[in-house]
Coordinates of C-alpha atoms and ligand atoms in Angstrom, one line a residue:
M1 CA -57.8 41.9 51.6
V2 CA -54.5 41.5 49.8
T3 CA -52.2 38.8 51.1
T4 CA -48.5 38.8 50.5
Y5 CA -46.1 36.2 51.7
F6 CA -42.7 34.4 51.4
D7 CA -40.8 37.6 51.1
C8 CA -40.6 41.4 51.5
T9 CA -43.1 43.4 49.5
G10 CA -39.9 45.1 48.4
D11 CA -40.3 47.3 45.3
N12 CA -44.0 46.9 45.6
L13 CA -44.3 48.4 49.1
G14 CA -45.3 51.8 47.7
L15 CA -48.1 50.3 45.8
A16 CA -49.2 47.9 48.5
V17 CA -49.8 50.7 51.0
V18 CA -52.0 52.7 48.8
L19 CA -54.2 49.9 47.4
P20 CA -58.0 50.6 47.8
I21 CA -58.4 47.5 50.1
D22 CA -59.7 46.8 53.6
A23 CA -56.6 44.9 54.8
L24 CA -53.0 44.2 53.8
H25 CA -51.3 41.0 55.0
I26 CA -47.5 40.8 55.3
D27 CA -45.2 38.0 56.1
L28 CA -43.1 39.0 59.1
V29 CA -41.4 35.6 59.3
R30 CA -39.6 35.9 56.0
C31 CA -39.4 39.7 56.1
P32 CA -39.5 41.2 59.6
S33 CA -38.1 44.5 58.5
Q34 CA -41.2 45.4 56.4
L35 CA -43.3 46.3 59.4
N36 CA -41.1 49.4 60.2
D37 CA -41.1 50.2 56.5
I38 CA -44.9 50.2 56.3
L39 CA -45.3 52.2 59.5
Q40 CA -43.2 54.9 58.0
T41 CA -45.5 55.5 55.0
S42 CA -48.9 57.2 54.5
F43 CA -50.4 53.8 55.3
I44 CA -50.7 55.0 58.9
L45 CA -53.1 57.7 57.8
S46 CA -55.4 55.3 55.9
K47 CA -58.1 53.1 57.4
T48 CA -56.6 49.9 56.0
C49 CA -56.0 47.1 58.5
L50 CA -52.7 45.4 58.7
S51 CA -52.5 41.7 59.1
L52 CA -49.3 40.6 60.7
G53 CA -48.0 37.2 59.6
V54 CA -46.1 36.4 62.8
V55 CA -46.6 32.6 63.0
D56 CA -44.5 30.7 60.5
G57 CA -46.9 28.8 58.2
R58 CA -44.1 27.3 56.2
N59 CA -42.3 25.4 59.0
I60 CA -43.0 23.3 62.0
W61 CA -41.3 25.2 64.9
I62 CA -43.0 26.7 67.9
N63 CA -43.6 30.4 67.9
D64 CA -41.4 32.8 69.9
L65 CA -44.4 34.5 71.4
E66 CA -42.5 37.4 73.0
K67 CA -40.9 38.2 69.7
S68 CA -44.3 38.1 67.9
L69 CA -45.8 40.2 70.6
S70 CA -43.2 42.9 70.0
F71 CA -44.4 43.2 66.4
I72 CA -48.0 43.3 67.4
Q73 CA -47.4 46.0 70.1
K74 CA -45.5 48.2 67.7
A75 CA -48.3 48.0 65.1
V76 CA -51.0 48.6 67.7
D77 CA -49.1 51.6 69.2
I78 CA -49.2 53.3 65.8
L79 CA -52.3 52.0 64.1
G80 CA -54.5 51.3 67.1
E81 CA -56.0 47.9 68.1
D82 CA -58.9 48.0 65.6
R83 CA -56.5 48.1 62.6
V84 CA -54.3 45.2 63.6
M85 CA -54.9 41.5 62.7
I86 CA -52.8 38.5 63.8
A87 CA -52.2 35.6 61.5
P88 CA -49.9 32.9 60.3
S89 CA -47.3 34.1 57.8
C90 CA -48.9 32.3 54.9
S91 CA -51.4 29.5 54.1
L92 CA -51.1 26.4 56.2
L93 CA -51.0 24.2 53.1
H94 CA -47.3 23.5 53.7
S95 CA -47.7 22.6 57.4
P96 CA -48.7 19.1 58.7
C97 CA -52.1 19.0 60.5
D98 CA -51.7 18.2 64.1
L99 CA -48.8 17.6 66.4
D100 CA -51.1 15.8 68.8
N101 CA -51.1 12.9 66.3
E102 CA -47.4 12.3 66.9
K103 CA -47.9 9.9 69.8
D104 CA -44.9 7.5 69.4
E105 CA -42.1 8.9 71.6
T106 CA -39.6 6.5 70.2
V107 CA -40.1 8.3 66.8
L108 CA -40.4 11.9 68.1
T109 CA -39.2 12.4 71.7
A110 CA -40.9 14.8 74.1
E111 CA -37.9 17.0 74.2
I112 CA -37.9 17.6 70.5
K113 CA -41.7 17.7 70.2
Q114 CA -42.0 20.6 72.6
W115 CA -40.1 22.7 70.1
M116 CA -42.7 22.1 67.4
A117 CA -46.1 23.3 66.2
F118 CA -48.1 21.9 63.3
A119 CA -51.1 23.7 61.7
K120 CA -53.6 23.2 64.6
Q121 CA -51.0 24.4 67.1
K122 CA -50.2 27.4 64.9
I123 CA -53.8 28.5 65.0
E124 CA -53.8 28.1 68.7
E125 CA -50.7 30.3 68.8
V126 CA -52.5 33.0 66.8
S127 CA -55.3 33.0 69.3
T128 CA -52.9 33.0 72.3
L129 CA -51.1 36.0 70.8
K130 CA -54.4 37.9 70.6
K131 CA -55.0 37.1 74.3
L132 CA -51.5 38.1 75.3
A133 CA -51.7 41.4 73.3
S134 CA -54.7 42.4 75.5
I135 CA -52.9 42.0 78.8
K136 CA -51.9 45.4 80.1
D137 CA -50.2 44.5 83.3
P138 CA -46.5 43.8 82.6
K139 CA -46.2 41.4 85.5
E140 CA -49.1 39.4 84.4
L141 CA -47.8 39.4 80.8
A142 CA -44.4 38.2 81.9
S143 CA -45.8 35.3 83.8
A144 CA -48.1 34.4 80.9
L145 CA -45.1 34.4 78.6
N146 CA -42.9 32.3 80.9
P147 CA -43.7 28.7 79.7
N148 CA -43.1 29.6 76.0
K149 CA -39.9 31.5 77.0
G150 CA -38.7 28.4 78.8
V151 CA -39.2 26.2 75.7
I152 CA -37.5 28.8 73.4
E153 CA -34.5 28.9 75.8
S154 CA -34.2 25.2 76.0
R155 CA -34.0 25.1 72.2
K156 CA -31.1 27.6 72.3
K157 CA -29.1 25.5 74.7
S158 CA -30.0 21.9 74.2
S159 CA -27.0 19.6 73.6
L160 CA -29.3 17.5 71.4
I161 CA -29.3 20.5 68.9
H162 CA -26.0 22.1 69.4
K163 CA -22.8 20.1 68.7
P164 CA -19.7 22.3 69.1
Q165 CA -17.6 20.0 66.9
V166 CA -20.0 20.4 64.0
K167 CA -20.1 24.2 64.3
E168 CA -16.3 24.2 64.6
R169 CA -15.9 22.2 61.5
V170 CA -18.2 24.6 59.5
K171 CA -16.3 27.6 60.9
N172 CA -13.0 26.1 59.7
I173 CA -14.1 25.5 56.1
T174 CA -11.4 27.0 53.9
D175 CA -11.5 28.1 50.3
S176 CA -9.6 25.0 49.2
D177 CA -12.3 22.8 50.7
S178 CA -14.6 24.0 47.9
R179 CA -12.1 23.5 45.1
R180 CA -10.9 20.4 43.4
A181 CA -7.1 20.1 43.3
N182 CA -7.0 21.0 39.6
T183 CA -9.2 22.7 37.0
F184 CA -11.5 20.7 34.8
D185 CA -9.3 20.6 31.7
I186 CA -6.6 18.9 33.8
R187 CA -9.0 16.6 35.5
Q188 CA -10.6 15.6 32.2
K189 CA -7.3 14.4 30.8
K190 CA -6.5 12.4 33.9
Q191 CA -10.0 10.9 34.0
E192 CA -9.9 10.0 30.3
K193 CA -6.6 8.1 31.0
A194 CA -7.7 6.5 34.3
L195 CA -11.3 5.6 33.3
N196 CA -10.8 4.8 29.6
L197 CA -14.5 5.1 28.7
P198 CA -15.7 4.9 25.1
L199 CA -16.9 8.0 23.2
F200 CA -20.5 8.9 24.2
P201 CA -20.4 6.9 27.5
T202 CA -23.8 5.4 28.5
T203 CA -25.2 5.5 32.0
T204 CA -28.5 5.8 33.9
I205 CA -29.4 8.3 36.6
G206 CA -29.5 5.9 39.5
S207 CA -32.8 4.3 40.5
F208 CA -34.3 1.3 38.8
P209 CA -38.0 0.4 39.1
Q210 CA -39.2 0.4 42.7
T211 CA -41.5 -2.6 42.2
D212 CA -44.3 -3.5 44.6
E213 CA -42.1 -6.4 45.8
I214 CA -39.3 -4.0 46.8
R215 CA -41.7 -1.8 48.6
Q216 CA -43.2 -4.8 50.4
L217 CA -39.7 -5.8 51.5
R218 CA -39.3 -2.5 53.3
A219 CA -42.8 -2.7 54.8
K220 CA -41.9 -6.2 56.1
L221 CA -38.6 -5.0 57.5
K222 CA -40.5 -2.2 59.3
N223 CA -43.2 -4.4 60.8
G224 CA -40.6 -7.1 61.8
T225 CA -41.8 -9.9 59.5
L226 CA -38.4 -9.7 57.7
S227 CA -35.1 -9.6 59.5
P228 CA -32.5 -7.0 58.6
E229 CA -30.3 -9.9 57.3
E230 CA -33.1 -11.2 55.1
Y231 CA -33.8 -7.7 53.8
E232 CA -30.2 -7.2 53.0
E233 CA -30.0 -10.5 51.1
K234 CA -33.1 -9.6 49.1
V235 CA -31.8 -6.2 48.2
K236 CA -28.5 -7.7 47.2
S237 CA -30.2 -10.1 44.9
E238 CA -32.0 -7.2 43.2
I239 CA -28.6 -5.6 42.7
D240 CA -27.2 -8.8 41.3
R241 CA -29.9 -9.0 38.7
S242 CA -29.6 -5.4 37.7
V243 CA -25.9 -5.6 37.3
V244 CA -26.1 -8.7 35.1
W245 CA -28.7 -7.1 33.0
Q246 CA -26.8 -3.8 32.6
E247 CA -23.8 -5.7 31.5
E248 CA -25.8 -7.7 29.0
I249 CA -27.2 -4.7 27.2
G250 CA -23.7 -3.0 27.3
I251 CA -24.1 0.1 29.5
D252 CA -20.7 1.6 30.3
V253 CA -21.2 3.1 33.7
L254 CA -23.5 1.0 35.9
V255 CA -25.7 1.9 38.9
H256 CA -26.7 -0.4 41.7
G257 CA -30.3 0.7 41.4
E258 CA -31.1 2.4 44.7
F259 CA -33.4 -0.5 45.7
E260 CA -32.6 0.1 49.4
R261 CA -33.9 3.7 49.3
N262 CA -37.4 4.7 50.2
D263 CA -36.8 8.2 49.0
M264 CA -33.7 10.1 48.0
V265 CA -33.8 12.5 50.9
E266 CA -35.4 10.4 53.6
Y267 CA -32.8 7.7 53.1
F268 CA -30.0 10.1 54.1
G269 CA -32.1 11.8 56.8
E270 CA -32.6 8.5 58.5
Q271 CA -28.9 8.0 58.8
L272 CA -27.8 11.5 59.7
D273 CA -27.7 12.8 63.3
G274 CA -29.7 16.0 63.6
Y275 CA -32.8 14.6 61.8
V276 CA -36.1 13.4 63.2
F277 CA -39.2 12.0 61.5
S278 CA -42.8 12.5 62.1
Q279 CA -45.3 9.6 61.8
N280 CA -48.1 11.7 60.4
G281 CA -46.6 14.9 59.2
W282 CA -47.8 14.8 55.7
V283 CA -48.0 17.8 53.5
Q284 CA -49.1 18.4 49.9
S285 CA -46.3 18.4 47.5
Y286 CA -48.0 19.0 44.2
G287 CA -51.4 18.0 42.8
S288 CA -52.6 15.1 44.8
R289 CA -49.1 13.9 45.8
C290 CA -48.1 14.2 49.4
V291 CA -44.8 13.9 51.1
K292 CA -43.7 13.5 54.7
P293 CA -40.6 15.7 54.8
P294 CA -37.9 14.7 57.3
I295 CA -37.2 17.3 59.9
I296 CA -33.7 18.8 60.6
Y297 CA -33.8 19.9 64.2
G298 CA -30.1 20.0 65.2
D299 CA -26.6 20.2 63.9
I300 CA -26.1 17.6 61.2
E301 CA -23.4 15.0 61.6
R302 CA -22.7 11.7 59.8
S303 CA -21.7 9.1 62.3
K304 CA -21.1 6.3 59.8
P305 CA -21.0 5.7 56.1
M306 CA -24.5 5.7 54.5
T307 CA -24.1 4.1 51.1
V308 CA -20.7 2.6 50.9
K309 CA -21.7 -0.9 51.8
W310 CA -24.2 -1.1 48.9
S311 CA -21.9 0.6 46.3
Q312 CA -19.0 -1.6 47.3
Y313 CA -21.1 -4.7 47.1
A314 CA -22.4 -3.7 43.6
Q315 CA -18.9 -2.8 42.4
S316 CA -17.7 -6.3 43.5
K317 CA -20.1 -7.8 41.1
T318 CA -18.8 -6.2 38.0
N319 CA -15.6 -5.2 36.1
H320 CA -17.4 -2.1 34.8
Y321 CA -17.5 1.1 36.8
M322 CA -20.2 1.3 39.4
K323 CA -21.4 4.8 40.0
G324 CA -21.7 5.8 43.7
M325 CA -25.0 7.6 44.2
L326 CA -25.7 10.4 46.7
T327 CA -28.2 13.2 47.2
G328 CA -26.6 16.6 47.3
P329 CA -26.7 19.1 50.3
V330 CA -29.0 21.6 48.7
T331 CA -31.6 19.0 47.7
I332 CA -31.5 17.4 51.1
L333 CA -32.0 20.9 52.7
Q334 CA -34.7 21.9 50.2
W335 CA -36.8 18.8 50.7
S336 CA -36.7 18.8 54.5
F337 CA -38.2 20.9 57.2
V338 CA -35.3 23.0 58.2
R339 CA -34.2 24.8 61.4
D340 CA -35.3 28.4 61.8
D341 CA -32.7 29.1 64.5
Q342 CA -29.8 29.4 62.1
P343 CA -29.5 30.5 58.4
R344 CA -30.3 27.9 55.8
S345 CA -26.8 28.4 54.4
E346 CA -25.3 27.3 57.7
T347 CA -27.4 24.1 57.7
A348 CA -26.4 23.5 54.1
M349 CA -22.7 23.6 55.0
Q350 CA -23.2 21.0 57.8
I351 CA -24.9 18.7 55.3
A352 CA -22.2 19.4 52.7
L353 CA -19.6 18.2 55.1
A354 CA -21.5 15.1 55.8
I355 CA -21.9 14.3 52.1
R356 CA -18.2 15.2 51.6
D357 CA -17.2 12.5 54.1
E358 CA -19.4 10.0 52.3
V359 CA -17.9 10.9 48.9
T360 CA -14.3 10.4 50.2
D361 CA -15.3 7.1 51.8
L362 CA -16.8 5.9 48.5
E363 CA -13.5 6.9 46.9
K364 CA -11.5 5.0 49.5
A365 CA -13.8 2.0 48.9
G366 CA -12.7 1.9 45.2
I367 CA -15.6 3.8 43.6
K368 CA -14.2 5.8 40.7
I369 CA -17.4 7.7 39.6
I370 CA -19.7 9.4 42.1
Q371 CA -22.9 11.2 41.4
I372 CA -24.3 13.9 43.7
D373 CA -27.9 14.6 42.7
E374 CA -29.0 18.2 43.0
P375 CA -32.5 18.3 41.3
A376 CA -33.8 20.9 43.8
I377 CA -31.1 23.5 43.4
R378 CA -33.3 25.8 41.3
E379 CA -36.3 25.4 43.5
G380 CA -34.5 27.2 46.3
L381 CA -34.2 30.5 44.4
P382 CA -35.5 33.5 46.3
L383 CA -38.5 35.3 44.8
H384 CA -36.6 38.5 44.2
K385 CA -33.9 38.4 41.6
A386 CA -31.8 40.7 43.6
D387 CA -31.4 37.9 46.2
W388 CA -30.5 35.2 43.7
D389 CA -26.7 35.6 43.7
K390 CA -26.5 35.3 47.5
Y391 CA -28.5 32.1 47.5
L392 CA -26.7 30.6 44.5
N393 CA -23.3 31.4 45.9
W394 CA -23.9 29.4 49.1
A395 CA -25.8 26.7 47.3
V396 CA -23.0 26.2 44.8
K397 CA -20.5 26.4 47.6
A398 CA -22.3 23.6 49.5
F399 CA -22.2 21.4 46.4
R400 CA -18.6 22.1 45.8
I401 CA -17.6 21.3 49.4
S402 CA -19.4 18.0 49.1
A403 CA -17.6 17.2 45.8
S404 CA -14.1 18.5 46.3
G405 CA -12.5 16.0 48.7
V406 CA -11.5 13.6 46.0
N407 CA -8.6 13.0 43.7
D408 CA -8.5 14.4 40.1
E409 CA -9.1 11.0 38.7
T410 CA -12.3 10.4 40.6
Q411 CA -15.2 11.6 38.4
I412 CA -17.9 13.6 40.0
H413 CA -21.3 13.7 38.3
T414 CA -24.3 15.7 39.3
H415 CA -27.9 15.4 38.1
M416 CA -30.6 18.1 37.8
C417 CA -34.2 18.0 36.6
Y418 CA -37.5 19.9 36.6
S419 CA -35.5 22.9 35.6
E420 CA -35.0 25.8 33.2
F421 CA -31.3 26.4 33.2
N422 CA -30.8 29.5 31.2
D423 CA -30.9 32.1 33.9
I424 CA -28.6 30.2 36.3
I425 CA -26.2 28.6 33.8
S426 CA -23.1 30.4 35.0
H427 CA -23.8 29.0 38.5
I428 CA -24.3 25.5 37.2
A429 CA -21.0 25.8 35.5
D430 CA -19.6 27.1 38.8
M431 CA -20.6 23.8 40.5
D432 CA -17.7 22.3 38.4
A433 CA -19.1 18.8 38.3
D434 CA -17.1 16.7 35.8
V435 CA -20.3 15.5 34.3
I436 CA -23.8 16.9 34.6
T437 CA -26.9 14.9 33.5
I438 CA -30.0 17.0 32.8
E439 CA -33.6 16.7 31.8
T440 CA -33.8 17.9 28.2
S441 CA -35.8 15.3 26.2
R442 CA -39.2 16.9 26.7
S443 CA -37.9 20.1 25.2
Q444 CA -36.4 18.2 22.3
M445 CA -33.0 19.3 23.5
E446 CA -33.9 23.0 23.3
L447 CA -32.8 23.4 26.9
L448 CA -29.3 22.5 25.8
D449 CA -29.1 25.9 24.0
A450 CA -28.3 27.5 27.3
F451 CA -25.3 25.2 27.7
A452 CA -24.2 25.8 24.1
D453 CA -24.6 29.6 24.2
F454 CA -22.7 29.7 27.5
N455 CA -20.0 27.4 26.1
Y456 CA -20.5 25.1 29.1
P457 CA -17.0 23.7 29.6
N458 CA -17.6 20.3 31.4
E459 CA -19.2 17.0 30.2
I460 CA -22.9 16.8 29.8
G461 CA -25.5 14.0 29.5
P462 CA -28.7 15.5 28.1
G463 CA -31.5 13.1 28.8
V464 CA -32.4 11.3 25.6
Y465 CA -35.8 10.1 26.7
D466 CA -38.6 11.1 29.0
I467 CA -38.8 8.8 32.0
H468 CA -42.0 10.3 33.2
S469 CA -44.0 8.4 30.5
P470 CA -44.3 4.6 30.0
R471 CA -43.9 5.2 26.3
V472 CA -40.8 3.4 24.9
P473 CA -38.7 5.7 22.7
G474 CA -37.7 4.4 19.3
V475 CA -34.1 4.1 18.2
Q476 CA -34.5 6.7 15.5
E477 CA -36.0 9.2 17.9
I478 CA -33.1 8.8 20.3
E479 CA -30.6 9.1 17.4
H480 CA -32.3 12.2 16.3
L481 CA -32.0 13.8 19.8
L482 CA -28.4 12.7 20.1
E483 CA -27.5 14.3 16.7
K484 CA -29.2 17.5 17.9
A485 CA -27.1 17.4 21.1
L486 CA -23.9 16.7 19.1
A487 CA -24.5 19.8 17.1
V488 CA -24.0 22.0 20.2
I489 CA -21.8 19.8 22.4
P490 CA -18.3 18.6 21.6
A491 CA -18.3 14.9 21.0
R492 CA -15.7 14.3 23.7
N493 CA -18.1 15.9 26.3
L494 CA -21.3 14.1 25.4
W495 CA -22.8 11.4 27.6
V496 CA -25.9 9.3 26.8
N497 CA -28.6 8.7 29.5
P498 CA -32.3 8.9 30.3
D499 CA -33.4 12.2 31.7
C500 CA -34.0 11.1 35.3
G501 CA -34.1 8.0 37.6
L502 CA -36.3 5.1 36.6
K503 CA -37.9 4.3 40.0
T504 CA -41.4 5.1 38.8
R505 CA -41.2 2.9 35.7
K506 CA -41.9 -0.8 35.1
W507 CA -39.1 -3.2 34.2
A508 CA -40.6 -4.1 30.8
E509 CA -40.6 -0.6 29.5
T510 CA -37.2 0.2 31.1
E511 CA -35.6 -2.8 29.4
L512 CA -36.9 -1.8 26.0
A513 CA -36.1 1.8 26.4
L514 CA -32.5 1.3 27.5
K515 CA -31.9 -1.3 24.8
N516 CA -33.0 1.3 22.3
M517 CA -30.7 3.9 23.9
M518 CA -27.8 1.5 23.5
I519 CA -28.6 0.8 19.8
A520 CA -28.8 4.5 19.1
T521 CA -25.5 5.2 20.9
K522 CA -23.7 2.4 19.0
K523 CA -25.1 3.8 15.7
L524 CA -23.9 7.3 16.6
R525 CA -20.4 6.0 17.5
Q526 CA -20.2 4.2 14.2
R527 CA -21.4 7.3 12.3
V528 CA -18.9 9.6 14.0
K529 CA -16.1 7.1 13.4
E530 CA -16.9 7.0 9.7
T531 CA -17.3 10.7 9.2
S532 CA -14.6 12.1 11.5
G533 CA -12.2 9.3 12.1
I534 CA -12.6 9.7 15.9
E535 CA -12.2 6.3 17.4
A536 CA -15.2 5.3 19.4
Ligands
LIG601 N1 -30.6 9.4 41.6 C1 -32.0 9.7 41.7 C2 -32.8 8.6 41.0 O1 -32.4 8.1 40.1 C3 -32.4 11.0 41.1 C4 -33.8 11.4 41.2 C5 -34.2 12.8 40.8 O2 -33.5 13.5 40.1 N2 -35.2 13.3 41.3 O3 -34.0 8.3 41.4
LIG602 ZN1 -34.0 13.8 37.9

């Protein structure tokens, strides 16, 4: 049996249908059109069975049984019952185990729960479909389908899901919403004047060590042994300490440390309307790591600011710039379970508008530099290259909508990691962030070649050390990487930073590493001043 999934067999259809196999499995969730394509080939003359992936194995929504049945009936009509199998679209690895474990109605209400199916429920759906497919009497079939139809209908109409004002706002997005007022060269000059940062500005990517004590605080808040007021005070004192410490070692653009965040997507999901959370919906992420992705079930709306309070507080503690810190629309989408009743691009635009409102609120609150993280942008690429542009176009547009509501003087940063950038570099440039920080240290800055070859126009902070390891990088090592970066990036555009957030590290190693990063930067500034006369 050959099993294909997550996309059309596409160019390989001709090969797939003549393979000397007993059965071919196709994913009819991601590529419904391929059933007709296959049934028009010589496949129908063979003895090979066709396994129809009609139950979505990659998401958590209930199956539209009538729709699935129409695929099954079409296949049975042409191939005969004996050659048709019914299956989930792909492995159930990506689906949480059992919806019956979601017992707390204050977390997941009955109305929303009825629209869902986890792995166990999906297997039940497969077996239900088999039973339904054998019912010959149309009346009997109609009444057997009725309950499922009711649920599917309620999802189409529910005011919990559908909010006219959100849809309207997405419909009214104009071209100028995804464009800053001026081009980067003009913005850069204005920002240089307004921000007055030194050559090779130093910063970090956002999070500081999430120590056991901080995680305990959140656990205590959840179980009620710590009041929200006490929790807030404790987080504030963490911010205070980190601000003092960043000032002491001389970092130019500070961060508040993201101590209040459990996770960079969950934190936003918890505050956005249109999201729900499961209690036990764990899925494997990679290796032995598991995540509990938040679930987007309805139109996304931001009812109140999500981060402003913390950024404003942190900014009040220092005369340096405090970077506002947000997760971008594509990453929020990519790391959640998403709706299957509208295109991903539509959901992305809704999130983009919510983040845009947060960005403009941060600006209003006096935050001059705002980072919108998009580490997952590359992960969302479709399997077939022919589909890349379509995805990248809306993904980049979503980012730009989130970033473009601010004045020229406000500096927008983005951050990306886990990525090869070569094949999407023009789209990264198209995001038009004033500054991008990227993971490059593990490749000894080789990843930067893509940016250099492309003549990447905006400012870049190539990570100068690998945060995934507890090893503290030496000053010389960082200097060496910075020199390599400087060989391909104009001095004016080069930032200095670690290659990702520091939440998984311990304070001891973080302090040493960042101190070394500062020493290396100061040496580089001195060297450049002496050799080129550029004032650092
Ligand atoms: N701002 C986030 C952090 O510092 C970015 C994390 C990421 O890139 N995955 O943790
Ligand atoms: Zn990162």
